[in-house]
PDB file of C-alpha atoms in Angstrom:
ATOM      1  CA  UNK R  25      36.368 -18.900  21.561  1.00  0.00           C
ATOM      2  CA  UNK R  26      35.230 -15.646  20.064  1.00  0.00           C
ATOM      3  CA  UNK R  27      32.646 -15.696  17.318  1.00  0.00           C
ATOM      4  CA  UNK R  28      33.555 -13.564  14.345  1.00  0.00           C
ATOM      5  CA  UNK R  29      31.299 -12.600  11.519  1.00  0.00           C
ATOM      6  CA  UNK R  30      32.540 -11.876   8.057  1.00  0.00           C
ATOM      7  CA  UNK R  31      30.730  -9.935   5.412  1.00  0.00           C
ATOM      8  CA  UNK R  32      30.565 -13.001   3.185  1.00  0.00           C
ATOM      9  CA  UNK R  33      28.717 -15.001   5.865  1.00  0.00           C
ATOM     10  CA  UNK R  34      26.011 -12.396   6.409  1.00  0.00           C
ATOM     11  CA  UNK R  35      22.907 -12.531   4.231  1.00  0.00           C
ATOM     12  CA  UNK R  36      22.686  -9.649   1.787  1.00  0.00           C
ATOM     13  CA  UNK R  37      19.458  -7.674   1.597  1.00  0.00           C
ATOM     14  CA  UNK R  38      17.393  -8.066  -1.542  1.00  0.00           C
ATOM     15  CA  UNK R  39      17.329  -4.860  -3.565  1.00  0.00           C
ATOM     16  CA  UNK R  40      13.868  -3.341  -3.767  1.00  0.00           C
ATOM     17  CA  UNK R  41      12.257  -1.885  -6.855  1.00  0.00           C
ATOM     18  CA  UNK R  42      10.736   1.490  -6.061  1.00  0.00           C
ATOM     19  CA  UNK R  43       8.278   3.762  -7.829  1.00  0.00           C
ATOM     20  CA  UNK R  44       7.018   7.098  -6.559  1.00  0.00           C
ATOM     21  CA  UNK R  45       4.540   9.638  -7.806  1.00  0.00           C
ATOM     22  CA  UNK R  46       2.874  12.786  -6.576  1.00  0.00           C
ATOM     23  CA  UNK R  47      -0.910  12.451  -6.311  1.00  0.00           C
ATOM     24  CA  UNK R  48      -2.520  15.722  -5.340  1.00  0.00           C
ATOM     25  CA  UNK R  49      -0.440  17.034  -2.456  1.00  0.00           C
ATOM     26  CA  UNK R  50       0.696  13.533  -1.430  1.00  0.00           C
ATOM     27  CA  UNK R  51       3.898  11.815  -2.500  1.00  0.00           C
ATOM     28  CA  UNK R  52       3.303   8.067  -2.609  1.00  0.00           C
ATOM     29  CA  UNK R  53       6.038   5.412  -2.725  1.00  0.00           C
ATOM     30  CA  UNK R  54       5.476   1.769  -3.592  1.00  0.00           C
ATOM     31  CA  UNK R  55       8.215  -0.824  -3.359  1.00  0.00           C
ATOM     32  CA  UNK R  56       8.559  -4.482  -4.202  1.00  0.00           C
ATOM     33  CA  UNK R  57      11.101  -7.218  -4.671  1.00  0.00           C
ATOM     34  CA  UNK R  58      11.457 -10.323  -6.806  1.00  0.00           C
ATOM     35  CA  UNK R  59       8.395 -10.486  -9.090  1.00  0.00           C
ATOM     36  CA  UNK R  60       7.319  -6.900  -8.289  1.00  0.00           C
ATOM     37  CA  UNK R  61       9.729  -4.919 -10.460  1.00  0.00           C
ATOM     38  CA  UNK R  62       9.291  -1.299 -11.558  1.00  0.00           C
ATOM     39  CA  UNK R  63       7.095  -2.232 -14.513  1.00  0.00           C
ATOM     40  CA  UNK R  64       4.615  -4.213 -12.387  1.00  0.00           C
ATOM     41  CA  UNK R  65       4.612  -1.560  -9.677  1.00  0.00           C
ATOM     42  CA  UNK R  66       3.938   1.194 -12.219  1.00  0.00           C
ATOM     43  CA  UNK R  67       1.349  -0.612 -14.340  1.00  0.00           C
ATOM     44  CA  UNK R  68      -0.526  -2.762 -11.782  1.00  0.00           C
ATOM     45  CA  UNK R  69       0.092  -1.622  -8.217  1.00  0.00           C
ATOM     46  CA  UNK R  70       0.267   2.154  -8.504  1.00  0.00           C
ATOM     47  CA  UNK R  71      -3.071   2.638 -10.316  1.00  0.00           C
ATOM     48  CA  UNK R  72      -4.750   0.522  -7.639  1.00  0.00           C
ATOM     49  CA  UNK R  73      -3.141   2.468  -4.789  1.00  0.00           C
ATOM     50  CA  UNK R  74      -4.088   5.768  -6.435  1.00  0.00           C
ATOM     51  CA  UNK R  75      -7.710   4.694  -7.001  1.00  0.00           C
ATOM     52  CA  UNK R  76      -8.057   3.489  -3.405  1.00  0.00           C
ATOM     53  CA  UNK R  77      -6.609   6.730  -2.020  1.00  0.00           C
ATOM     54  CA  UNK R  78      -8.987   8.761  -4.178  1.00  0.00           C
ATOM     55  CA  UNK R  79     -11.936   6.637  -3.023  1.00  0.00           C
ATOM     56  CA  UNK R  80     -11.171   7.006   0.688  1.00  0.00           C
ATOM     57  CA  UNK R  81     -10.064  10.638   0.602  1.00  0.00           C
ATOM     58  CA  UNK R  82     -13.049  11.723  -1.457  1.00  0.00           C
ATOM     59  CA  UNK R  83     -10.874  13.134  -4.210  1.00  0.00           C
ATOM     60  CA  UNK R  84      -9.235  15.588  -1.774  1.00  0.00           C
ATOM     61  CA  UNK R  85      -5.706  14.193  -1.713  1.00  0.00           C
ATOM     62  CA  UNK R  86      -4.056  16.273   0.983  1.00  0.00           C
ATOM     63  CA  UNK R  87      -2.221  15.246   4.131  1.00  0.00           C
ATOM     64  CA  UNK R  88      -4.913  16.451   6.535  1.00  0.00           C
ATOM     65  CA  UNK R  89      -7.584  14.356   4.800  1.00  0.00           C
ATOM     66  CA  UNK R  90      -5.425  11.225   4.715  1.00  0.00           C
ATOM     67  CA  UNK R  91      -4.356  11.537   8.345  1.00  0.00           C
ATOM     68  CA  UNK R  92      -7.904  11.939   9.661  1.00  0.00           C
ATOM     69  CA  UNK R  93      -8.284   8.946  12.009  1.00  0.00           C
ATOM     70  CA  UNK R  94     -11.271   7.472  10.166  1.00  0.00           C
ATOM     71  CA  UNK R  95      -9.780   7.895   6.675  1.00  0.00           C
ATOM     72  CA  UNK R  96      -6.338   6.611   7.653  1.00  0.00           C
ATOM     73  CA  UNK R  97      -7.829   3.526   9.289  1.00  0.00           C
ATOM     74  CA  UNK R  98      -9.876   2.745   6.180  1.00  0.00           C
ATOM     75  CA  UNK R  99      -6.842   3.154   3.913  1.00  0.00           C
ATOM     76  CA  UNK R 100      -4.713   0.834   6.057  1.00  0.00           C
ATOM     77  CA  UNK R 101      -7.504  -1.732   6.260  1.00  0.00           C
ATOM     78  CA  UNK R 102      -7.961  -1.611   2.490  1.00  0.00           C
ATOM     79  CA  UNK R 103      -4.237  -2.102   1.844  1.00  0.00           C
ATOM     80  CA  UNK R 104      -4.223  -5.048   4.254  1.00  0.00           C
ATOM     81  CA  UNK R 105      -7.018  -6.619   2.197  1.00  0.00           C
ATOM     82  CA  UNK R 106      -5.093  -6.060  -1.016  1.00  0.00           C
ATOM     83  CA  UNK R 107      -1.929  -7.797   0.252  1.00  0.00           C
ATOM     84  CA  UNK R 108      -1.281 -11.091   2.030  1.00  0.00           C
ATOM     85  CA  UNK R 109       2.177 -11.884   3.362  1.00  0.00           C
ATOM     86  CA  UNK R 110       3.770  -9.517   0.865  1.00  0.00           C
ATOM     87  CA  UNK R 111       1.867 -10.854  -2.143  1.00  0.00           C
ATOM     88  CA  UNK R 112      -0.648  -8.862  -4.126  1.00  0.00           C
ATOM     89  CA  UNK R 113      -3.950 -10.754  -4.090  1.00  0.00           C
ATOM     90  CA  UNK R 114      -6.433  -8.338  -5.623  1.00  0.00           C
ATOM     91  CA  UNK R 115      -5.926  -5.774  -8.381  1.00  0.00           C
ATOM     92  CA  UNK R 116      -9.543  -4.749  -8.869  1.00  0.00           C
ATOM     93  CA  UNK R 117     -10.567  -1.616  -6.943  1.00  0.00           C
ATOM     94  CA  UNK R 118     -14.179  -2.714  -6.432  1.00  0.00           C
ATOM     95  CA  UNK R 119     -13.105  -6.122  -5.126  1.00  0.00           C
ATOM     96  CA  UNK R 120     -10.652  -4.625  -2.649  1.00  0.00           C
ATOM     97  CA  UNK R 121     -13.221  -2.101  -1.415  1.00  0.00           C
ATOM     98  CA  UNK R 122     -15.880  -4.805  -1.041  1.00  0.00           C
ATOM     99  CA  UNK R 123     -13.495  -7.073   0.897  1.00  0.00           C
ATOM    100  CA  UNK R 124     -12.389  -4.239   3.199  1.00  0.00           C
ATOM    101  CA  UNK R 125     -16.010  -3.298   3.992  1.00  0.00           C
ATOM    102  CA  UNK R 126     -16.551  -6.794   5.366  1.00  0.00           C
ATOM    103  CA  UNK R 127     -14.072  -6.037   8.155  1.00  0.00           C
ATOM    104  CA  UNK R 128     -15.003  -3.824  11.078  1.00  0.00           C
ATOM    105  CA  UNK R 129     -12.892  -0.715  11.492  1.00  0.00           C
ATOM    106  CA  UNK R 130     -11.897  -0.258  15.149  1.00  0.00           C
ATOM    107  CA  UNK R 131     -11.806   3.502  15.715  1.00  0.00           C
ATOM    108  CA  UNK R 132     -11.179   3.312  19.476  1.00  0.00           C
ATOM    109  CA  UNK R 133      -7.773   4.644  20.451  1.00  0.00           C
TER     110      UNK R 133
END
């Protein structure tokens, strides 16, 4: 017997809400589904992302600064602290920065 798959039997992807903005020379996209619609992304998530990028890049928001190995690692670590399994846990910049400083950044490649 040959297994056939119909379009109706396949799970449909959940549409994502997306918001983007240019910050300095960077273009930043944030996306969410379900409870993270465009309004939440714009009013809660984007200001946090922007503040964290400004903190780690020292106000110089250009690609070369972000992609510096030390800066990029700190940004990724900070975003990991902010989110858990796709859910936003912290929306306070100081809290996220404090939590990320508790983790050791492994800079060995």
